[in-house]
Amino acid sequence: MTVRIEVLGPVRVLVDGTVVPLRGLARTLLAGLSSRAGDMVPVPVLVRWLWSGGPPPRKPRQAVHALVHRLREVVGDLLRTTPGGYVLAADADSLDLAGFRRLVTESERHEAAGRTADAGTCLDDALALWQSSAFVDVDSDTFRHDEAEPLNAERIAAARRWANLRLQLGLLDGVAPELTRLVREHPSGRRLHELLITVLLRSGRRAEALAEYDRLGVPSPGLRALLDEQGTAAEVPRQLPSAIPHFVGRSAELRRLAELAAGPATVVVEGTAGVGKTALAVTFAHRSAEKYPGGQIFLNLRGYEPDAALDATSALLVLLHSIGVPGDTVPAAVDERVALWRARTAYRRLLVILDNVRDRELLAPLLPGPGCTTLVTTRDRQAGPGLAMVTVEPMPPGDGVRLLSRILGEERVTHDPEAGRRFVARCAGLPLAIRILSENAGLHPGLSLRDFLGALDGPDDLTAFAVDDDPAADLRSVFAHSYRALDQDTARLFRLLGLHPGVDFTARAAAALAGIEDATAQRRLSQLTAAHLVEEPEPGRFRFHDLLRAYAKDLCGQQDTAAERDAATGRLLDWFLAATAEAGALLLPHRRVHLATITTTARPPALADLTQAREWCRAEYPNLLAAIRLAAATARHRYAWQLPWALQSYLLNQTLLHDGLAVHDLALTAARHLGDQRAQAWILTCRGFLYTYLLDDRRALDSHRGALDLRRAVGDRMLEGESLLNLALVHQRTGEQDQALRDCLGALAIARELGLRYAELACLSTLAGIEIALGRYAGALGHLHESIAIQDKLQDRHHDGLRLTNLGLATAGLGKLDESAGWLRRAVEAFRDNDESFEESSRLVLLGEVHRRRGAGEAAQACFDRARRLVGELVDQQVITPAKAARWFDEAMALFGPGTA
């Protein structure tokens, strides 16, 4: 009997490769003995851990003995009784914790001897043993304090050493994702957080480094110096996937790429599926990074996935975002996006990899401006003027055997060279097939390569799928062999993942799709990753090779019933909806009451704050767009309208306005299919907000009027009031203050009729702004004092900056300049605290003007200078356009009402 115990994450016991369930006290007992493996753990210590937070049983020693007896039935002779306690006699082969500590010790010996690379390799292997925090599912506060927390500290110390070694060696691939995961698990680890920022800066990922810097709070002087040192460097995109492990051969192709890409060029890398085109392009890009100071961009166009391929409009949006163009400045028309993309990239010496391009027509609009280099990977020959070609053929036998040796180990392959050549031939020389089948062979270390190959040629071998003139077609038989090695439940998950419409997925999404627990999905994804049937390019996010996605989807169509497929898709959409609503309520808290009307059976992710909500939406955004398109295409009308509605908070928060209009068009069609007038009104309201952000006031008014008509038709007074307020805000923007006043008074009457205090608060604040615009300052102050009284009762601070601004403007209009300066100073602080730099800059202008009128010239000039610096920084960071900056001062001054100059 072979026993393997895992505690670096959830506590698990595998007996002969099969997980044996442990629950409650038995799990805690095993955790306690494992934490001190090889040493005697006294019974009193075990009692304290087992019955943490409560009284022990009347006869604790007998209770522990009974638990030991049950546990010994699982782990056998590894659990031994000694005078006074018990010992778990587990070594590095039977306990992952022992393996971790042995590898850390070996790394220290290598480092002391100056063998830095070997030390780093040991730490690579040591950290790979961790799945999450140690003993994560053990329910004992005392045990966590005594053992889990110190062990987690060992992991962090090892990770810091590992990251520092990688920094010394200049090998930064994969370091930032690992440190990010640890920082999120242990947010109080300041030194770890500073190390992550250092790695991000050294990797050229300054924007991410600044975001982490902001989260950190007060950094060390050394980190501030490093940030200042890096601050003068131009920010460039560094978006390549991680370096390809075990890359072998292709020297002629790499030389040819270097020749063709010596100057600005468009180079097409073509070859059959699975031949290694992307690996070649990514490897070339990593090795040539210094030749492209403008940065590197990688975009998978998914051209061979019919349901997921990007069109030019969507691809250009991604490309423009990658070079820092804000969402609200991206034009809607594709021709205008092309022009902006080429203008912003011209002469930047940028390398762009366009992966999986199927249609030549798509290529032209995505090419960057002059002075840049583009690599295009495709299965189809894309010959044409100005295009250079590199053809990637299947691997020669020698290179294929070298790749096999790297993965399986030299000894096993050199023992039977002929079997190695047959192995490569069996994979048609395709690196993807060699990697997958090698992983399979690795699961059978007792078989020689010759015997393993013999086992492939059984009666259920899928060689019928092979096509003589298409070596890639034989991949199906390789995939099938790996698939057949999966247990039934993991195979089911693999098939269902073929239904996922997005770019990548998490364990939680997989759990929703399959209708299983998150931890179960994580274990099965780990098995699929080990079999190379899915990839994990960054911690916690998984994806398919496009061929494997197609294979999984095909299997799902054959082996799972239509009802099972429909149920799985429904569960996934339900989970997306629950999670998006949860995130949306954090991004815009005043929408929580409306988003609560969404009903799902899914459990959303535990998002603690606005930052986590924004990060979840950013990571899932491409998948959410794909889910909306899937819902619309498959007539799942409820999801097709509720998903865009829930996503609205993020769309507005990140000014993803054109995407927002596109998905809300789908949503409106779905709501009309359902005949749901309330839903139609919600979607029209969302469209009104999007058009307002785009400064398209006519369409914004049309949308809000349509929503108002529908809400009146269904007799929903509360939402009728909301639509009137929305119309008032647009009319106020367009200068139609009298109409704005009528709409806002109507909304206020409804709010008071229904006792809606938050709505009343919003109406009073808006009325104050309208009165200021009309020059009626005393009336504005009256509305503001009413709103402040309500605000204090509700303890609402959401719109403090706006109310303080209006107080400053109203008192300035009445000539109370000292009081006005006080209000505006507080408005500046409110927007600064919310990190709203543009709003802060306009309030500084207002404050400066009030100081000027007071005769405080130096204070006025300090405000104006600070405001100009802020706006200049926002232009440099491409948060606002130069055109908007040019209008900024006049727009701020226009906030003063008439007659106050």
Coordinates of N, CA and C in Angstrom, one line a residue, residues 732-901:
Q732 N -29.9 69.3 -17.6 CA -29.0 70.2 -16.9 C -27.7 70.3 -17.6
R733 N -27.2 69.2 -18.1 CA -26.0 69.2 -18.9 C -26.1 70.0 -20.2
T734 N -27.2 69.9 -20.8 CA -27.4 70.6 -22.1 C -27.8 72.1 -21.9
G735 N -27.9 72.5 -20.7 CA -28.2 73.9 -20.5 C -29.7 74.2 -20.4
E736 N -30.6 73.2 -20.5 CA -32.0 73.4 -20.5 C -32.5 73.3 -19.1
Q737 N -32.1 74.4 -18.3 CA -32.3 74.3 -16.9 C -33.8 74.4 -16.5
D738 N -34.6 75.1 -17.2 CA -36.1 75.1 -16.9 C -36.7 73.7 -17.0
Q739 N -36.4 73.0 -18.1 CA -36.9 71.6 -18.2 C -36.3 70.7 -17.2
A740 N -35.0 70.9 -16.9 CA -34.4 70.1 -15.9 C -35.1 70.3 -14.5
L741 N -35.4 71.6 -14.2 CA -36.1 71.9 -13.0 C -37.5 71.2 -12.9
R742 N -38.2 71.2 -14.0 CA -39.5 70.5 -14.0 C -39.4 69.0 -13.8
D743 N -38.4 68.4 -14.5 CA -38.2 67.0 -14.3 C -37.8 66.6 -12.9
C744 N -36.9 67.4 -12.4 CA -36.4 67.1 -11.0 C -37.4 67.3 -9.9
L745 N -38.3 68.3 -10.1 CA -39.3 68.5 -9.1 C -40.3 67.4 -9.2
G746 N -40.6 66.9 -10.4 CA -41.5 65.7 -10.5 C -40.9 64.5 -9.8
A747 N -39.6 64.3 -10.0 CA -38.9 63.1 -9.3 C -38.9 63.3 -7.8
L748 N -38.7 64.6 -7.3 CA -38.7 64.8 -5.9 C -40.1 64.5 -5.3
A749 N -41.2 64.9 -6.0 CA -42.5 64.7 -5.5 C -42.8 63.2 -5.3
I750 N -42.3 62.4 -6.3 CA -42.5 60.9 -6.2 C -41.7 60.4 -5.0
A751 N -40.5 60.8 -4.9 CA -39.6 60.3 -3.8 C -40.3 60.6 -2.4
R752 N -40.8 61.8 -2.3 CA -41.4 62.1 -1.0 C -42.8 61.4 -0.8
E753 N -43.5 61.2 -1.9 CA -44.8 60.4 -1.8 C -44.5 59.0 -1.3
L754 N -43.4 58.4 -1.8 CA -43.2 57.0 -1.5 C -42.2 56.8 -0.3
G755 N -41.7 57.9 0.2 CA -40.8 57.8 1.4 C -39.4 57.3 1.0
L756 N -39.0 57.6 -0.2 CA -37.7 57.1 -0.7 C -36.6 58.1 -0.3
R757 N -35.9 57.9 0.8 CA -35.0 58.9 1.3 C -33.8 59.1 0.4
Y758 N -33.2 58.0 -0.1 CA -32.0 58.1 -0.9 C -32.4 58.8 -2.2
A759 N -33.5 58.5 -2.8 CA -34.0 59.2 -4.0 C -34.2 60.7 -3.7
E760 N -34.8 61.0 -2.6 CA -35.0 62.4 -2.2 C -33.7 63.1 -2.1
L761 N -32.7 62.4 -1.5 CA -31.4 63.0 -1.3 C -30.8 63.4 -2.7
A762 N -30.9 62.4 -3.7 CA -30.3 62.7 -5.0 C -31.0 63.8 -5.7
C763 N -32.4 63.9 -5.5 CA -33.1 65.0 -6.2 C -32.7 66.3 -5.6
L764 N -32.6 66.4 -4.3 CA -32.2 67.7 -3.7 C -30.9 68.2 -4.1
S765 N -29.9 67.2 -4.2 CA -28.6 67.6 -4.7 C -28.6 68.1 -6.1
T766 N -29.4 67.4 -7.0 CA -29.6 67.9 -8.4 C -30.3 69.2 -8.4
L767 N -31.3 69.4 -7.6 CA -32.0 70.7 -7.6 C -31.1 71.8 -7.2
A768 N -30.2 71.6 -6.3 CA -29.2 72.6 -5.9 C -28.3 73.0 -7.1
G769 N -27.9 72.0 -7.9 CA -27.0 72.3 -9.0 C -27.8 73.1 -10.1
I770 N -29.1 72.8 -10.3 CA -29.9 73.6 -11.2 C -30.1 75.0 -10.8
E771 N -30.4 75.2 -9.5 CA -30.6 76.5 -8.9 C -29.4 77.4 -9.1
I772 N -28.2 76.7 -8.8 CA -26.9 77.5 -9.0 C -26.8 77.9 -10.5
A773 N -27.1 77.0 -11.4 CA -27.0 77.4 -12.8 C -27.9 78.5 -13.2
L774 N -29.1 78.6 -12.5 CA -30.0 79.7 -12.7 C -29.7 80.9 -11.9
G775 N -28.7 80.9 -11.1 CA -28.3 82.1 -10.3 C -29.2 82.2 -9.1
R776 N -29.9 81.2 -8.7 CA -30.8 81.3 -7.5 C -30.1 80.6 -6.3
Y777 N -29.1 81.3 -5.7 CA -28.2 80.7 -4.7 C -28.8 80.5 -3.4
A778 N -29.7 81.3 -3.0 CA -30.4 81.1 -1.7 C -31.3 79.8 -1.8
G779 N -32.0 79.6 -2.9 CA -32.8 78.4 -3.1 C -31.9 77.2 -3.1
A780 N -30.7 77.3 -3.7 CA -29.8 76.2 -3.8 C -29.3 75.8 -2.4
L781 N -29.0 76.8 -1.5 CA -28.6 76.5 -0.2 C -29.7 75.8 0.6
G782 N -30.9 76.3 0.4 CA -32.0 75.6 1.1 C -32.1 74.1 0.7
H783 N -32.0 73.8 -0.5 CA -32.0 72.4 -1.0 C -30.8 71.6 -0.4
L784 N -29.7 72.3 -0.3 CA -28.5 71.6 0.2 C -28.6 71.3 1.7
H785 N -29.1 72.3 2.4 CA -29.3 72.0 3.9 C -30.3 70.9 4.1
E786 N -31.3 70.8 3.3 CA -32.3 69.7 3.4 C -31.5 68.4 3.1
S787 N -30.7 68.4 2.1 CA -30.0 67.1 1.7 C -29.0 66.7 2.8
I788 N -28.4 67.7 3.4 CA -27.4 67.3 4.4 C -28.1 66.7 5.6
A789 N -29.2 67.2 6.0 CA -30.0 66.6 7.1 C -30.3 65.2 6.8
I790 N -30.8 64.9 5.6 CA -31.1 63.5 5.2 C -29.8 62.7 5.1
Q791 N -28.8 63.3 4.6 CA -27.5 62.5 4.5 C -27.0 62.1 5.8
D792 N -27.1 63.0 6.8 CA -26.6 62.6 8.2 C -27.5 61.5 8.7
K793 N -28.8 61.5 8.5 CA -29.6 60.4 9.0 C -29.3 59.1 8.4
L794 N -29.0 59.1 7.0 CA -28.7 57.9 6.3 C -27.3 57.5 6.4
Q795 N -26.4 58.4 6.9 CA -25.0 58.2 7.0 C -24.4 57.8 5.6
D796 N -24.9 58.6 4.7 CA -24.5 58.4 3.3 C -23.4 59.4 2.9
R797 N -22.2 58.9 2.5 CA -21.1 59.7 2.1 C -20.8 59.6 0.6
H798 N -21.7 58.9 -0.2 CA -21.4 58.5 -1.5 C -21.1 59.8 -2.4
H799 N -21.9 60.9 -2.2 CA -21.7 62.0 -3.1 C -21.3 63.2 -2.3
D800 N -20.4 63.0 -1.3 CA -19.9 64.1 -0.5 C -19.3 65.2 -1.4
G801 N -18.4 64.8 -2.3 CA -17.7 65.8 -3.1 C -18.6 66.7 -3.9
L802 N -19.7 66.1 -4.5 CA -20.6 67.0 -5.2 C -21.4 67.9 -4.3
R803 N -21.8 67.4 -3.2 CA -22.6 68.3 -2.2 C -21.7 69.4 -1.7
L804 N -20.5 69.1 -1.3 CA -19.6 70.1 -0.8 C -19.3 71.2 -1.9
T805 N -19.1 70.7 -3.2 CA -18.9 71.6 -4.3 C -20.1 72.6 -4.4
N806 N -21.3 72.0 -4.4 CA -22.5 72.9 -4.5 C -22.6 73.9 -3.4
L807 N -22.2 73.5 -2.2 CA -22.2 74.4 -1.0 C -21.2 75.5 -1.3
G808 N -20.1 75.2 -1.8 CA -19.1 76.2 -2.1 C -19.5 77.2 -3.2
L809 N -20.2 76.6 -4.2 CA -20.7 77.5 -5.3 C -21.8 78.4 -4.9
A810 N -22.7 77.8 -4.1 CA -23.9 78.6 -3.6 C -23.4 79.8 -2.7
T811 N -22.5 79.5 -1.8 CA -22.1 80.5 -0.8 C -21.2 81.6 -1.6
A812 N -20.5 81.1 -2.6 CA -19.7 82.1 -3.4 C -20.7 83.0 -4.1
G813 N -21.8 82.4 -4.7 CA -22.8 83.3 -5.4 C -23.4 84.3 -4.5
L814 N -23.5 84.0 -3.2 CA -24.1 84.9 -2.2 C -23.0 85.8 -1.6
G815 N -21.8 85.7 -2.1 CA -20.7 86.6 -1.7 C -20.0 86.2 -0.4
K816 N -20.3 85.0 0.1 CA -19.7 84.5 1.4 C -18.4 83.8 1.0
L817 N -17.4 84.5 0.7 CA -16.2 83.9 0.1 C -15.4 83.1 1.1
D818 N -15.3 83.5 2.3 CA -14.6 82.7 3.3 C -15.2 81.4 3.5
E819 N -16.6 81.4 3.7 CA -17.3 80.1 3.9 C -17.2 79.3 2.6
S820 N -17.3 79.9 1.4 CA -17.1 79.1 0.2 C -15.8 78.4 0.1
A821 N -14.7 79.1 0.5 CA -13.4 78.5 0.4 C -13.3 77.3 1.3
G822 N -14.0 77.4 2.5 CA -14.0 76.2 3.4 C -14.7 75.0 2.8
W823 N -15.9 75.2 2.2 CA -16.6 74.1 1.5 C -15.8 73.5 0.4
L824 N -15.2 74.4 -0.4 CA -14.5 73.9 -1.6 C -13.2 73.2 -1.2
R825 N -12.6 73.6 -0.1 CA -11.4 72.9 0.4 C -11.8 71.5 0.8
R826 N -12.9 71.3 1.4 CA -13.4 70.0 1.8 C -13.7 69.2 0.6
A827 N -14.3 69.8 -0.5 CA -14.6 69.1 -1.7 C -13.3 68.6 -2.4
V828 N -12.3 69.4 -2.4 CA -11.0 68.9 -3.0 C -10.5 67.7 -2.2
E829 N -10.6 67.7 -0.9 CA -10.1 66.6 -0.1 C -11.0 65.3 -0.3
A830 N -12.3 65.5 -0.5 CA -13.2 64.4 -0.7 C -12.8 63.7 -2.0
F831 N -12.6 64.5 -3.1 CA -12.3 63.8 -4.4 C -10.9 63.2 -4.3
R832 N -10.0 63.9 -3.6 CA -8.6 63.3 -3.5 C -8.7 62.0 -2.7
D833 N -9.5 61.9 -1.7 CA -9.6 60.7 -0.9 C -10.2 59.5 -1.8
N834 N -11.0 59.9 -2.7 CA -11.6 58.9 -3.6 C -10.8 58.6 -4.9
D835 N -9.6 59.3 -4.9 CA -8.7 59.1 -6.0 C -9.3 59.5 -7.4
E836 N -10.1 60.6 -7.3 CA -10.8 61.1 -8.5 C -10.0 62.4 -8.9
S837 N -8.9 62.2 -9.6 CA -7.9 63.3 -9.8 C -8.5 64.4 -10.7
F838 N -9.3 64.0 -11.7 CA -9.8 65.0 -12.6 C -10.8 65.9 -11.9
E839 N -11.7 65.3 -11.1 CA -12.7 66.1 -10.3 C -11.9 66.9 -9.3
E840 N -10.9 66.4 -8.7 CA -10.1 67.2 -7.7 C -9.5 68.4 -8.4
S841 N -9.0 68.2 -9.7 CA -8.4 69.4 -10.4 C -9.4 70.5 -10.6
S842 N -10.7 70.1 -11.0 CA -11.6 71.2 -11.3 C -12.0 71.9 -10.0
R843 N -12.1 71.2 -8.9 CA -12.4 71.8 -7.6 C -11.2 72.7 -7.1
L844 N -10.0 72.3 -7.5 CA -8.9 73.2 -7.2 C -9.0 74.5 -8.0
V845 N -9.5 74.5 -9.2 CA -9.7 75.7 -10.0 C -10.8 76.6 -9.3
L846 N -11.9 75.9 -8.8 CA -12.9 76.7 -8.2 C -12.4 77.3 -6.9
L847 N -11.6 76.5 -6.1 CA -11.1 77.1 -4.9 C -10.1 78.2 -5.2
G848 N -9.3 78.0 -6.2 CA -8.3 79.1 -6.6 C -9.0 80.4 -7.0
E849 N -10.1 80.2 -7.7 CA -10.9 81.4 -8.1 C -11.5 82.1 -6.9
V850 N -12.0 81.4 -5.9 CA -12.5 82.0 -4.7 C -11.4 82.7 -3.9
H851 N -10.3 82.0 -3.9 CA -9.1 82.7 -3.2 C -8.8 84.0 -3.9
R852 N -8.8 84.0 -5.2 CA -8.5 85.2 -6.0 C -9.4 86.3 -5.7
R853 N -10.7 86.0 -5.6 CA -11.7 87.0 -5.3 C -11.6 87.5 -3.8
R854 N -11.0 86.6 -3.0 CA -10.8 87.0 -1.6 C -9.6 87.9 -1.4
G855 N -8.8 88.0 -2.5 CA -7.5 88.7 -2.4 C -6.3 87.9 -2.0
A856 N -6.5 86.6 -1.9 CA -5.4 85.7 -1.4 C -4.7 85.2 -2.7
G857 N -3.9 86.0 -3.2 CA -3.2 85.7 -4.5 C -2.3 84.5 -4.5
E858 N -1.5 84.3 -3.4 CA -0.6 83.2 -3.4 C -1.4 81.9 -3.2
A859 N -2.4 81.9 -2.4 CA -3.2 80.7 -2.2 C -3.9 80.3 -3.6
A860 N -4.4 81.3 -4.3 CA -5.0 81.1 -5.6 C -4.0 80.5 -6.5
Q861 N -2.8 81.0 -6.6 CA -1.9 80.5 -7.6 C -1.4 79.1 -7.2
A862 N -1.3 78.8 -6.0 CA -1.0 77.4 -5.5 C -2.0 76.4 -6.0
C863 N -3.3 76.8 -5.9 CA -4.4 75.9 -6.4 C -4.3 75.7 -7.9
F864 N -4.2 76.8 -8.6 CA -4.1 76.7 -10.1 C -2.9 75.9 -10.5
D865 N -1.8 76.0 -9.9 CA -0.6 75.3 -10.2 C -0.8 73.8 -10.0
R866 N -1.3 73.5 -8.8 CA -1.6 72.1 -8.4 C -2.6 71.5 -9.4
A867 N -3.6 72.2 -9.8 CA -4.6 71.7 -10.7 C -4.0 71.4 -12.1
R868 N -3.2 72.3 -12.6 CA -2.5 72.1 -13.9 C -1.6 70.9 -13.9
R869 N -0.9 70.7 -12.7 CA 0.0 69.5 -12.6 C -0.9 68.2 -12.7
L870 N -2.0 68.2 -12.0 CA -2.9 67.1 -12.0 C -3.3 66.8 -13.4
V871 N -3.8 67.8 -14.1 CA -4.3 67.6 -15.5 C -3.2 67.1 -16.4
G872 N -2.0 67.7 -16.3 CA -0.9 67.2 -17.1 C -0.6 65.8 -16.8
E873 N -0.6 65.3 -15.6 CA -0.4 63.9 -15.3 C -1.4 63.0 -15.9
L874 N -2.7 63.5 -15.9 CA -3.8 62.7 -16.5 C -3.6 62.6 -18.0
V875 N -3.1 63.6 -18.6 CA -2.9 63.6 -20.1 C -1.7 62.6 -20.3
D876 N -0.6 62.7 -19.6 CA 0.5 61.8 -19.7 C 0.1 60.4 -19.6
Q877 N -0.8 60.1 -18.6 CA -1.2 58.7 -18.4 C -2.3 58.3 -19.3
Q878 N -2.7 59.2 -20.2 CA -3.8 58.9 -21.2 C -5.1 58.6 -20.6
V879 N -5.3 59.2 -19.4 CA -6.6 59.1 -18.7 C -7.6 60.0 -19.4
I880 N -7.1 61.2 -19.7 CA -8.0 62.1 -20.5 C -7.2 62.6 -21.8
T881 N -7.9 63.1 -22.7 CA -7.3 63.5 -24.0 C -6.8 64.9 -23.9
P882 N -5.8 65.3 -24.7 CA -5.4 66.7 -24.8 C -6.6 67.6 -25.1
A883 N -7.5 67.2 -25.9 CA -8.7 68.1 -26.2 C -9.5 68.3 -25.0
K884 N -9.7 67.3 -24.2 CA -10.5 67.5 -22.9 C -9.7 68.4 -22.0
A885 N -8.4 68.2 -21.9 CA -7.5 69.1 -21.0 C -7.6 70.5 -21.5
A886 N -7.7 70.8 -22.8 CA -7.8 72.1 -23.3 C -9.0 72.8 -22.8
R887 N -10.1 72.1 -22.7 CA -11.4 72.6 -22.3 C -11.6 72.7 -20.8
W888 N -10.6 72.1 -20.1 CA -10.8 71.8 -18.6 C -11.0 73.0 -17.8
F889 N -10.2 74.1 -18.0 CA -10.3 75.3 -17.2 C -11.6 76.0 -17.4
D890 N -12.0 76.1 -18.6 CA -13.3 76.8 -18.9 C -14.5 76.1 -18.4
E891 N -14.4 74.7 -18.5 CA -15.5 73.9 -18.0 C -15.6 74.0 -16.5
A892 N -14.5 74.1 -15.8 CA -14.5 74.2 -14.3 C -15.1 75.6 -14.0
M893 N -14.7 76.6 -14.6 CA -15.1 78.0 -14.3 C -16.6 78.1 -14.6
A894 N -17.1 77.4 -15.6 CA -18.6 77.4 -15.9 C -19.5 76.9 -14.8
L895 N -18.9 76.2 -13.8 CA -19.7 75.7 -12.7 C -20.2 76.8 -11.9
F896 N -19.5 78.0 -11.9 CA -20.0 79.2 -11.2 C -21.2 79.6 -11.9
G897 N -22.2 80.0 -11.2 CA -23.5 80.4 -11.8 C -23.3 81.8 -12.4
P898 N -24.4 82.3 -13.0 CA -24.3 83.7 -13.6 C -24.2 84.8 -12.6
G899 N -23.4 85.8 -12.9 CA -23.4 87.0 -12.0 C -22.4 86.8 -10.9
T900 N -21.5 85.8 -10.9 CA -20.6 85.7 -9.8 C -19.2 86.0 -10.2
A901 N -18.9 86.4 -11.5 CA -17.6 86.7 -11.9 C -17.1 88.0 -11.3

